[in-house]
Tab-separated table of C-alpha atoms in Angstrom:
chain	number	residue	atom	x	y	z
A	97	MET	CA	15.251	-16.776	-32.178
A	98	ALA	CA	17.800	-14.144	-31.390
A	99	SER	CA	20.400	-14.667	-28.577
A	100	LEU	CA	21.573	-12.109	-26.171
A	101	ASP	CA	24.673	-12.095	-27.824
A	102	ASP	CA	22.933	-10.673	-31.255
A	103	TYR	CA	21.066	-8.195	-29.214
A	104	GLY	CA	24.067	-7.064	-27.369
A	105	ASP	CA	25.930	-6.585	-30.798
A	106	TYR	CA	22.871	-4.682	-31.987
A	107	MET	CA	22.685	-2.404	-29.582
A	108	ALA	CA	26.631	-1.619	-29.600
A	109	SER	CA	25.780	-1.081	-33.237
A	110	LEU	CA	23.130	1.412	-32.352
A	111	ARG	CA	25.476	3.363	-29.941
A	112	ALA	CA	27.999	3.340	-32.205
A	113	ARG	CA	26.198	5.053	-35.141
A	114	GLU	CA	24.900	7.444	-32.715
A	115	SER	CA	28.240	8.776	-31.166
A	116	ALA	CA	29.416	8.707	-34.706
A	117	ARG	CA	26.272	11.022	-35.645
A	118	GLU	CA	27.466	13.051	-32.643
A	119	ALA	CA	30.811	13.688	-33.331
A	120	GLU	CA	29.795	14.345	-36.780
A	121	ILE	CA	27.509	17.284	-35.484
A	122	LYS	CA	30.031	18.403	-33.174
A	123	ASP	CA	32.630	18.537	-35.987
A	124	LYS	CA	30.316	20.866	-37.654
A	125	VAL	CA	29.816	23.406	-35.085
A	126	ILE	CA	33.465	23.668	-34.186
A	127	MET	CA	33.850	24.446	-38.532
A	128	LYS	CA	31.261	27.399	-37.766
A	129	LEU	CA	33.044	28.590	-34.679
A	130	LYS	CA	36.179	28.872	-37.151
A	131	GLU	CA	34.426	30.312	-39.866
A	132	HIS	CA	33.243	33.206	-37.764
A	133	GLY	CA	36.590	33.815	-36.017
A	134	MET	CA	35.507	32.518	-32.493
A	135	LEU	CA	37.911	29.516	-32.967
A	136	SER	CA	41.233	28.397	-34.228
A	137	ASP	CA	43.283	25.184	-34.584
A	138	GLU	CA	45.484	26.774	-31.685
A	139	GLN	CA	42.779	27.397	-29.375
A	140	MET	CA	41.590	23.539	-29.886
A	141	ASP	CA	42.969	22.322	-26.428
A	142	THR	CA	41.387	25.477	-24.313
A	143	PHE	CA	38.167	25.191	-26.287
A	144	ILE	CA	37.628	21.635	-25.222
A	145	CYS	CA	38.898	22.198	-21.583
A	146	ASP	CA	36.128	24.964	-21.519
A	147	VAL	CA	33.615	22.959	-22.860
A	148	VAL	CA	33.999	20.328	-20.561
A	149	THR	CA	34.620	22.293	-17.562
A	150	SER	CA	31.365	24.122	-18.298
A	151	SER	CA	29.152	20.994	-18.644
A	152	GLN	CA	30.788	19.831	-15.246
A	153	GLU	CA	30.116	23.104	-13.588
A	154	ARG	CA	26.601	23.448	-14.944
A	155	TYR	CA	25.507	20.074	-13.966
A	156	GLY	CA	27.414	19.335	-11.000
A	157	ASN	CA	29.631	16.331	-12.038
A	158	GLN	CA	32.908	17.797	-11.331
A	159	GLN	CA	35.647	14.958	-11.155
A	160	GLU	CA	38.552	15.379	-8.458
A	161	GLN	CA	41.694	16.316	-10.081
A	162	SER	CA	44.363	13.942	-9.544
A	163	SER	CA	48.138	14.673	-10.117
A	164	GLN	CA	48.287	14.462	-13.903
A	165	THR	CA	50.876	16.008	-16.694
A	166	ASN	CA	49.115	18.258	-19.001
A	167	GLN	CA	49.616	15.697	-21.618
A	168	SER	CA	47.534	12.981	-19.651
A	169	ARG	CA	45.015	15.588	-18.682
A	170	GLN	CA	44.407	16.939	-21.977
A	171	VAL	CA	44.039	13.375	-23.459
A	172	GLU	CA	41.193	12.652	-20.566
A	173	LEU	CA	39.448	16.196	-21.641
A	174	LYS	CA	39.508	15.229	-25.247
A	175	LYS	CA	37.985	11.619	-23.980
A	176	GLU	CA	35.147	13.257	-22.110
A	177	PHE	CA	34.626	15.914	-24.845
A	178	ASP	CA	33.922	12.805	-27.485
A	179	ASN	CA	31.868	11.302	-25.025
A	180	LEU	CA	29.414	14.855	-23.939
A	181	SER	CA	25.999	14.214	-25.171
A	182	LEU	CA	24.270	16.689	-27.470
A	183	TYR	CA	21.907	17.912	-24.893
A	184	PHE	CA	25.047	18.926	-22.615
A	185	PHE	CA	27.150	20.267	-25.711
A	186	LYS	CA	24.413	22.393	-26.370
A	187	SER	CA	24.506	24.091	-23.227
A	188	ALA	CA	28.435	24.307	-23.218
A	189	ILE	CA	28.289	25.989	-26.415
A	190	ARG	CA	25.950	28.666	-25.394
A	191	GLY	CA	28.187	29.254	-22.263
A	192	TYR	CA	31.256	29.517	-24.474
A	193	PHE	CA	29.157	32.209	-26.760
A	194	ASP	CA	28.815	34.254	-23.254
A	195	ARG	CA	32.356	34.460	-22.960
A	196	HIS	CA	33.947	34.627	-26.430
A	197	VAL	CA	31.059	36.165	-29.058
A	198	PRO	CA	31.386	39.768	-30.556
A	199	LYS	CA	28.343	41.694	-29.204
A	200	ASP	CA	27.619	43.233	-32.757
A	201	ARG	CA	27.279	39.661	-34.386
A	202	CYS	CA	26.136	37.418	-31.306
A	203	ILE	CA	22.563	36.347	-32.702
A	204	GLN	CA	23.719	36.361	-36.111
A	205	ILE	CA	26.620	33.931	-35.249
A	206	PHE	CA	24.550	31.841	-32.737
A	207	GLU	CA	21.870	31.425	-35.573
A	208	ASP	CA	24.275	29.845	-38.023
A	209	VAL	CA	25.950	27.771	-35.662
A	210	ILE	CA	22.921	26.115	-34.167
A	211	SER	CA	21.506	25.583	-37.704
A	212	VAL	CA	23.751	22.411	-37.776
A	213	PHE	CA	22.144	20.634	-34.613
A	214	PRO	CA	19.186	18.024	-35.767
A	215	ASN	CA	16.004	19.727	-36.676
A	216	GLU	CA	13.709	16.578	-37.047
A	217	GLN	CA	10.292	17.049	-38.064
A	218	GLU	CA	8.201	15.382	-34.797
A	219	LYS	CA	4.676	16.613	-35.875
A	220	PRO	CA	2.969	18.037	-38.943
A	221	PRO	CA	3.161	21.626	-39.208
A	222	GLU	CA	0.333	23.812	-38.306
A	223	THR	CA	-1.650	24.692	-41.616
A	224	LYS	CA	-3.404	27.833	-40.372
A	225	ARG	CA	-1.734	31.239	-40.695
A	226	ASN	CA	0.146	32.605	-38.394
A	227	PRO	CA	-1.583	35.269	-36.258
A	228	ARG	CA	2.038	37.133	-35.530
A	229	GLU	CA	2.291	38.128	-39.278
A	230	LYS	CA	-0.623	40.393	-39.270
A	231	PRO	CA	1.170	43.801	-38.236
A	232	ALA	CA	0.023	45.303	-34.834
A	233	THR	CA	0.785	48.906	-35.860
A	234	PRO	CA	1.639	50.926	-38.927
A	235	PHE	CA	5.095	51.025	-37.780
A	236	SER	CA	5.489	47.114	-37.456
A	237	ILE	CA	6.902	46.622	-40.892
A	238	SER	CA	10.088	47.917	-42.012
A	239	ARG	CA	9.785	50.720	-44.267
A	240	ALA	CA	13.682	50.055	-45.518
A	241	ALA	CA	13.750	49.521	-48.855
A	242	PRO	CA	13.839	45.838	-50.387
A	243	GLY	CA	17.111	44.330	-49.738
A	244	SER	CA	17.834	46.809	-46.680
A	245	VAL	CA	15.577	45.596	-44.141
A	246	MET	CA	17.251	44.338	-41.266
A	247	SER	CA	16.903	40.559	-40.332
A	248	ASN	CA	15.807	39.366	-37.159
A	249	ALA	CA	19.043	38.475	-35.908
A	250	LYS	CA	20.779	41.842	-36.969
A	251	LEU	CA	17.709	43.889	-35.192
A	252	ILE	CA	18.759	42.005	-31.615
A	253	ASP	CA	22.328	42.525	-32.457
A	254	ALA	CA	21.485	46.134	-32.832
A	255	LEU	CA	19.917	46.560	-29.590
A	256	ALA	CA	22.774	44.729	-27.740
A	257	VAL	CA	25.241	46.997	-29.139
A	258	ALA	CA	23.167	50.145	-28.411
A	259	THR	CA	22.695	49.039	-24.848
A	260	ASP	CA	25.959	47.080	-23.895
A	261	MET	CA	23.926	44.179	-23.666
A	262	GLU	CA	25.538	40.876	-22.364
A	263	PRO	CA	25.474	37.822	-25.239
A	264	ARG	CA	23.677	35.784	-22.546
A	265	THR	CA	20.853	38.453	-22.293
A	266	ALA	CA	20.867	38.838	-25.955
A	267	ILE	CA	20.385	34.982	-26.501
A	268	MET	CA	17.530	34.939	-23.867
A	269	ILE	CA	15.749	37.385	-25.943
A	270	ARG	CA	16.147	35.622	-28.960
A	271	GLY	CA	14.968	32.501	-27.354
A	272	GLN	CA	11.702	34.079	-25.843
A	273	ILE	CA	10.754	35.669	-28.738
A	274	THR	CA	11.130	32.781	-30.719
A	275	TRP	CA	9.301	30.534	-28.154
A	276	CYS	CA	6.320	33.218	-28.249
A	277	ASP	CA	5.955	32.766	-32.212
A	278	SER	CA	6.080	28.841	-31.480
A	279	ASN	CA	2.726	28.814	-29.819
A	280	ARG	CA	-0.737	28.145	-31.749
A	281	GLY	CA	-4.142	27.695	-30.244
A	282	GLY	CA	-2.573	27.307	-26.746
A	283	LYS	CA	0.023	24.711	-27.782
A	284	SER	CA	3.881	25.988	-27.862
A	285	GLY	CA	7.379	24.617	-28.120
A	286	MET	CA	9.632	24.282	-25.140
A	287	LEU	CA	12.355	26.700	-24.442
A	288	ASP	CA	15.623	25.344	-23.240
A	289	LEU	CA	16.763	28.103	-20.819
A	290	CYS	CA	20.453	26.511	-20.704
A	291	ALA	CA	20.847	26.172	-24.580
A	292	GLY	CA	18.546	29.092	-25.482
A	293	LEU	CA	16.801	26.766	-28.101
A	294	VAL	CA	13.105	26.252	-28.946
A	295	SER	CA	11.607	22.908	-29.783
A	296	GLY	CA	8.569	22.044	-31.198
A	297	GLY	CA	5.419	24.170	-31.737
A	298	ARG	CA	3.643	25.354	-34.323
A	299	LEU	CA	5.972	24.400	-37.104
A	300	GLY	CA	6.269	20.736	-35.487
A	301	ARG	CA	9.836	20.914	-35.560
A	302	ASP	CA	12.575	23.027	-33.931
A	303	HIS	CA	11.773	26.739	-33.798
A	304	MET	CA	14.342	29.032	-35.285
A	305	LEU	CA	14.330	32.999	-34.986
A	306	ALA	CA	14.271	33.170	-38.908
A	307	ASP	CA	10.900	31.529	-38.781
A	308	VAL	CA	9.282	34.276	-36.701
A	309	PRO	CA	7.648	37.336	-38.621
A	310	ASN	CA	9.920	40.182	-38.928
A	311	ASN	CA	7.187	42.716	-37.804
A	312	PHE	CA	6.319	40.589	-34.707
A	313	VAL	CA	10.399	40.747	-33.893
A	314	ARG	CA	10.293	44.476	-34.295
A	315	ASP	CA	7.100	44.919	-31.914
A	316	ARG	CA	8.617	42.614	-28.948
A	317	LEU	CA	11.684	44.882	-29.450
A	318	MET	CA	10.276	47.769	-29.034
A	319	ASP	CA	8.213	46.357	-25.924
A	320	TYR	CA	11.689	45.803	-24.486
A	321	ILE	CA	12.885	49.075	-24.859
A	322	VAL	CA	9.883	51.079	-23.662
A	323	THR	CA	8.871	48.800	-20.791
A	324	GLN	CA	12.482	47.724	-19.469
A	325	LEU	CA	15.446	49.726	-20.590
A	326	GLU	CA	16.588	52.621	-18.378
A	327	ASP	CA	15.481	55.754	-19.568
A	328	ASP	CA	18.802	56.818	-20.578
A	329	LYS	CA	19.158	53.826	-23.060
A	330	LYS	CA	15.636	54.025	-24.735
A	331	GLU	CA	16.343	56.521	-27.170
A	332	ARG	CA	19.615	55.268	-28.276
A	333	ALA	CA	18.048	51.463	-28.706
A	334	LYS	CA	15.299	53.058	-31.004
A	335	LYS	CA	17.295	54.630	-33.135
A	336	ALA	CA	19.722	51.801	-33.509
A	337	VAL	CA	17.246	49.181	-34.047
A	338	PHE	CA	14.470	50.934	-35.949
A	339	LEU	CA	16.737	52.657	-38.628
A	340	ASP	CA	13.602	53.259	-41.207
A	341	LEU	CA	11.671	55.236	-38.852
A	342	SER	CA	12.041	58.962	-38.218
A	343	ALA	CA	11.845	60.755	-34.767
A	344	ALA	CA	8.288	61.357	-34.958
A	345	GLU	CA	7.425	57.851	-36.202
A	346	LEU	CA	9.629	56.625	-33.447
A	347	GLU	CA	7.677	58.397	-30.944
A	348	GLN	CA	4.407	57.104	-31.999
A	349	TYR	CA	5.401	53.455	-32.370
A	350	SER	CA	6.367	54.037	-28.743
A	351	ALA	CA	3.117	55.229	-27.524
A	352	LEU	CA	1.382	52.558	-29.370
A	353	ILE	CA	3.534	49.518	-28.244
A	354	MET	CA	2.993	51.038	-24.643
A	355	LYS	CA	-0.532	51.174	-24.721
A	356	LYS	CA	-0.560	47.232	-25.797
A	357	ALA	CA	1.678	46.636	-22.902
A	358	GLU	CA	-0.196	48.653	-20.190
A	359	LYS	CA	-3.446	47.059	-21.563
A	360	ASN	CA	-1.488	43.539	-20.497
A	361	MET	CA	-0.425	44.654	-17.297
A	362	PRO	CA	-2.713	43.713	-14.110
A	363	LYS	CA	-2.567	46.568	-12.022
A	364	THR	CA	-6.042	47.031	-10.400
A	365	ARG	CA	-7.319	45.490	-7.332
A	366	GLU	CA	-9.825	43.637	-9.232
A	367	GLN	CA	-7.011	42.191	-11.393
A	368	MET	CA	-4.851	41.329	-8.575
A	369	ILE	CA	-7.604	39.288	-6.965
A	370	SER	CA	-8.589	37.493	-10.254
A	371	ARG	CA	-5.021	36.282	-10.535
A	372	ILE	CA	-5.444	34.539	-7.275
A	373	ALA	CA	-9.099	33.487	-6.994
A	374	GLY	CA	-10.132	33.494	-10.617
A	375	ASN	CA	-14.147	34.021	-10.854
A	376	LYS	CA	-14.810	32.731	-7.463
A	377	PRO	CA	-16.659	35.056	-5.197
A	378	LEU	CA	-14.733	36.267	-1.869
A	379	ARG	CA	-17.180	36.496	0.957
A	380	THR	CA	-15.159	38.064	3.699
A	381	ASN	CA	-12.738	40.857	4.122
A	382	SER	CA	-10.383	38.534	5.982
A	383	GLU	CA	-10.481	36.248	2.641
A	384	ILE	CA	-10.006	39.390	0.401
A	385	ASN	CA	-6.840	40.278	2.447
A	386	ARG	CA	-5.443	36.665	2.327
A	387	VAL	CA	-5.778	36.869	-1.447
A	388	LEU	CA	-4.488	40.373	-1.654
A	389	ASP	CA	-1.265	39.367	0.534
A	390	GLN	CA	-0.839	36.320	-2.027
A	391	ALA	CA	-1.016	38.771	-4.872
A	392	ASP	CA	1.792	40.787	-3.058
A	393	ALA	CA	3.808	37.927	-2.487
A	394	MET	CA	3.866	37.056	-6.177
A	395	ASP	CA	4.768	40.153	-7.167
A	396	ALA	CA	7.891	40.204	-4.797
A	397	VAL	CA	9.249	36.941	-6.076
A	398	ASP	CA	12.374	37.339	-8.131
A	399	ARG	CA	11.308	36.257	-11.709
A	400	ASP	CA	14.759	36.447	-13.146
A	401	VAL	CA	16.395	33.794	-11.295
A	402	GLY	CA	18.523	31.332	-13.274
A	403	LEU	CA	16.627	28.185	-14.162
A	404	THR	CA	19.482	26.089	-15.098
A	405	PRO	CA	18.397	22.399	-13.674
A	406	GLN	CA	20.277	21.387	-10.491
A	407	PRO	CA	20.040	17.557	-10.748
A	408	GLY	CA	20.375	15.876	-7.244
A	409	PHE	CA	18.887	18.802	-5.402
A	410	GLY	CA	16.211	17.147	-3.517
A	411	ILE	CA	14.207	14.051	-3.569
A	412	ARG	CA	10.591	13.393	-4.493
A	413	THR	CA	9.562	10.869	-1.645
A	414	TYR	CA	5.915	10.725	-2.982
A	415	GLY	CA	5.200	9.703	0.868
A	416	ARG	CA	4.064	13.016	2.616
A	417	PRO	CA	3.036	14.658	0.596
A	418	GLY	CA	1.403	12.071	-1.810
A	419	PRO	CA	1.628	12.379	-5.689
A	420	ILE	CA	-0.563	14.838	-7.502
A	421	ILE	CA	-3.587	13.076	-8.210
A	422	ARG	CA	-5.855	15.756	-10.252
A	423	SER	CA	-4.881	16.368	-13.878
A	424	VAL	CA	-2.125	18.965	-14.583
A	425	VAL	CA	-3.421	19.682	-18.112
A	426	GLN	CA	-6.275	22.205	-17.632
A	427	PRO	CA	-7.261	23.841	-14.396
A	428	GLY	CA	-10.595	22.000	-12.781
A	429	TRP	CA	-9.663	18.633	-14.692
A	430	LYS	CA	-10.293	16.160	-11.701
A	431	GLU	CA	-9.359	12.982	-13.126
A	432	LEU	CA	-5.593	12.192	-14.621
A	433	THR	CA	-5.586	11.803	-18.661
A	434	SER	CA	-4.201	8.326	-20.059
A	435	GLU	CA	-1.043	9.960	-20.837
A	436	GLU	CA	-0.537	11.370	-17.045
A	437	LEU	CA	-1.483	7.778	-15.986
A	438	ARG	CA	1.721	6.368	-17.985
A	439	LEU	CA	4.199	9.384	-16.937
A	440	ASP	CA	7.077	8.498	-14.697
A	441	ILE	CA	8.990	11.568	-14.090
A	442	GLY	CA	11.270	10.152	-11.214
A	443	THR	CA	12.119	11.470	-7.994
A	444	ASP	CA	15.433	13.671	-8.599
A	445	ILE	CA	14.336	17.442	-7.958
A	446	ASP	CA	16.554	19.204	-9.909
A	447	LEU	CA	14.911	22.775	-9.011
A	448	ASP	CA	15.744	24.758	-5.958
A	449	CYS	CA	13.236	26.728	-3.924
A	450	ASP	CA	13.852	30.171	-5.397
A	451	GLN	CA	13.672	28.458	-9.164
A	452	ILE	CA	10.368	27.121	-7.877
A	453	ARG	CA	9.083	30.125	-6.575
A	454	ALA	CA	9.892	31.836	-9.737
A	455	MET	CA	8.259	29.235	-12.218
A	456	ILE	CA	5.156	29.564	-10.221
A	457	VAL	CA	4.943	33.230	-10.601
A	458	LEU	CA	5.935	33.123	-14.630
A	459	PHE	CA	2.926	30.319	-15.040
A	460	ILE	CA	0.413	32.364	-12.696
A	461	ASN	CA	0.432	35.380	-14.782
A	462	GLY	CA	-3.107	36.652	-14.879
A	463	LYS	CA	-3.820	35.025	-18.079
A	464	GLY	CA	-4.779	31.406	-17.939
A	465	TRP	CA	-4.339	29.502	-14.468
A	466	ALA	CA	-5.409	31.542	-11.327
A	467	ALA	CA	-3.309	30.600	-8.304
A	468	ASP	CA	-6.350	28.830	-6.399
A	469	GLN	CA	-6.744	26.733	-9.359
A	470	PHE	CA	-3.346	25.916	-9.575
A	471	ARG	CA	-2.814	24.897	-5.358
A	472	LEU	CA	-5.953	22.899	-5.712
A	473	THR	CA	-4.467	20.815	-8.350
A	474	LEU	CA	-1.369	20.459	-5.851
A	475	GLY	CA	-3.829	18.841	-3.482
A	476	ASN	CA	-3.989	19.631	0.140
A	477	VAL	CA	-1.994	23.417	-0.224
A	478	SER	CA	-3.939	25.911	1.662
A	479	ARG	CA	-3.731	29.607	0.419
A	480	PRO	CA	-1.643	30.563	3.375
A	481	ASP	CA	0.573	27.189	2.918
A	482	LEU	CA	1.267	28.935	-0.690
A	483	THR	CA	1.575	32.427	0.454
A	484	ALA	CA	4.472	31.213	2.951
A	485	PHE	CA	6.445	29.449	0.436
A	486	LEU	CA	6.169	32.443	-1.833
A	487	ILE	CA	7.787	35.109	0.401
A	488	GLN	CA	10.860	32.886	1.672
A	489	ARG	CA	13.989	33.489	0.201
A	490	GLY	CA	16.783	31.284	-0.489
A	491	PRO	CA	17.622	28.276	-2.275
A	492	LYS	CA	16.928	26.093	0.645
A	493	GLU	CA	14.279	28.033	2.275
A	494	GLY	CA	11.100	26.076	2.008
A	495	ILE	CA	12.436	22.837	1.281
A	496	ASN	CA	10.422	21.100	3.677
A	497	SER	CA	7.344	22.478	2.713
A	498	PRO	CA	4.976	20.529	0.763
A	499	VAL	CA	4.424	23.276	-1.839
A	500	PHE	CA	8.193	22.793	-3.011
A	501	GLN	CA	7.785	18.879	-3.890
A	502	LEU	CA	4.547	19.198	-5.066
A	503	ALA	CA	5.019	22.290	-7.603
A	504	TRP	CA	8.268	20.608	-9.083
A	505	GLU	CA	6.002	17.435	-9.757
A	506	PHE	CA	3.126	19.706	-11.567
A	507	PHE	CA	5.826	21.437	-13.560
A	508	LYS	CA	7.895	18.219	-14.405
A	509	LYS	CA	4.451	16.635	-15.509
A	510	ARG	CA	3.859	19.638	-17.830
A	511	GLU	CA	7.096	19.501	-19.356
A	512	ALA	CA	6.715	15.721	-19.906
A	513	LEU	CA	3.553	16.442	-21.585
A	514	GLY	CA	5.106	18.920	-23.841
A	515	LEU	CA	2.841	21.555	-22.286
A	516	PRO	CA	4.042	25.396	-21.693
A	517	LEU	CA	5.644	25.933	-18.222
A	518	ILE	CA	5.231	29.830	-18.655
A	519	ASP	CA	1.417	30.027	-19.337
A	520	ALA	CA	0.887	30.229	-23.256
A	521	SER	CA	-2.617	31.641	-23.270
A	522	LEU	CA	-3.298	33.090	-27.191
A	523	GLU	CA	-3.453	36.650	-25.354
A	524	ILE	CA	0.057	36.352	-24.234
A	525	SER	CA	1.535	34.302	-27.042
A	526	GLU	CA	0.272	36.503	-29.860
A	527	ASP	CA	0.184	39.806	-28.252
A	528	THR	CA	2.849	40.092	-25.544
A	529	ALA	CA	6.373	38.529	-25.262
A	530	VAL	CA	7.830	37.047	-22.049
A	531	LEU	CA	11.195	39.638	-22.053
A	532	GLN	CA	11.523	39.472	-18.352
A	533	GLU	CA	15.313	40.626	-18.190
A	534	GLY	CA	16.099	42.469	-14.950
A	535	ASP	CA	12.436	44.143	-14.691
A	536	THR	CA	12.604	45.027	-11.054
A	537	ASN	CA	10.348	48.325	-11.514
A	538	ARG	CA	7.064	46.688	-13.072
A	539	THR	CA	5.817	45.488	-9.639
A	540	ASN	CA	1.908	45.912	-9.581
A	541	LYS	CA	0.939	48.586	-7.231
A	542	ARG	CA	-2.253	48.023	-5.209
A	543	GLN	CA	-4.932	50.762	-5.656
A	544	SER	CA	-6.527	52.357	-2.452
A	545	THR	CA	-9.929	51.837	-1.691
A	546	ASN	CA	-12.023	53.080	1.131
A	547	GLY	CA	-14.984	50.503	-0.137
A	548	GLU	CA	-15.614	47.148	1.430
A	549	GLY	CA	-12.358	44.996	1.544
A	550	SER	CA	-10.235	48.190	1.557
A	551	SER	CA	-6.724	47.666	1.888
A	552	SER	CA	-6.394	51.295	3.605
A	553	GLY	CA	-4.030	51.442	6.633
A	554	ARG	CA	-2.476	48.025	5.948
A	555	LYS	CA	1.102	48.537	5.718
A	556	ARG	CA	3.169	45.997	3.261
A	557	THR	CA	6.543	45.461	2.266
A	558	ARG	CA	7.432	45.544	-1.414
A	559	ARG	CA	10.098	44.895	-3.801
A	560	ALA	CA	11.797	48.004	-4.778
C-alpha cells in the first residue's frame, strides 16, 4: 500500500512535469514573437513586466509594491512570470498584442503565435460536411487566381488597415467568426473573450481561423462592413478586402449580404413579442405592453461591454434566492440532468451587473430561448423583475436583485456543461456572425399600430 510520502512525491513529480511543459510553451511563444519582430532580447525584462502586470490588473490580484531595487524587483517579476499559468499567460499575450502588434499583420502574427499552444483532441470530430462550406452568394468564393487568394487572416488584416481598426477589435472579430464556424447541430465551441481563442466545437479540438471556410469569412466580413461600419469607411473597406471583385460586383455582393442580414434582424412588433414571450398567447393589452417594455429594455442594453471575468465581485449565497432547480440545458426542461446534479460552480460571482445584462441580451437573441423561458428557468422571477434589472446601468446597479445571482448561476452552469453562452441556434451559427462591434444604431424600431394592443401615444426613451 502506497504511503502518504509516496503520494506526495507522485504529485510533486506531476507538478514538476506540468511546470516544465508550460515553460517550454512560453519559450515557444517568445521565439514566435521574436521571429515577427515584436520582441528582442533587450526587451525581455520589459516584456516580463508587461505580462505580469497585465495579468495582475486583469484578474485583480495586484501586489503592493515594496521598496525594492530594480534588480530585486526584476527577479521577483521573473519568478511570477515563471509561475504564471497558461490560462493567465494566454490572456496577457492577447493584451501584449493590443499594444505592440502592427495592424497590417495583426491576425497573421496572432494565428502563428497561438499555434504553439496545446491543441488536444477532446472529442471525435464531426463527420458531416461543414454547412458553411456552401457559398451563400455567387461572390462568396474568391475569384482571384490560384495562389493569389487572400487567406482568412489576410482578409481581416486588410479590413483592419482600411478602417484603422484597433488590434483588439480585429482579434475579437477573428474569435467571433471562428466561434460561429465551430458550431454544428446546436453545439459549439467556447469563445474565451479574454484570450480571443475558441476551444472545442465541431472538430473536437481548439478551433483556428484556418479551419474556417474562406467563403464564410468573406461573407462575415462583408456583413460587418455593410451593417456596422460608418458610411465613409464602407467603400474603402470593400475595396481593400475584396480585391478580386469589380465595383459592380461589390455592389451586388453588398446587396445580397444586406438582404440576408435584414432577414435575421428582428424588427417587427410581432418579432419583438416573440423574443420575449415565444409562442405564448398574450390576452390583455397590459400584458402586451409589459412584453414590449421588456423588448425595449433589451434593445437599450449595452452589448459591447467587456466580459472579462472579475473574480471576487460578488458571492452567490444560495439562500435567498435559492439555487436554480430547473434545467439550463433546454427551455422548458423542469428536471435537472444527471450532469447538472453533479455540478459545483462555487460561490464566486465573477461578473458585474452590466456584464450580466449584456450576457442576457446576447443569449436571448430571438432565435432560441425566449425571455419568458429564461426567467422561468431562473425560478421566481417575474417579467417586471427582469425588466427592472435590464433598465439599470452601472456595474453595481442591480446587485441586490435576485436576477443578478440567478442569471450568473444560469450562465455559469451552461459554461461548465460546455453549452454556448451566446445562443447558438442553427439559424444564427450558419447564417449570421455575432459581430457586435460598437453597433449603437441597430436598435429595433417598434412599428406603430392602431389595432389591439397598440403602442400609439406611449412615449419611450431609447438608445441613440
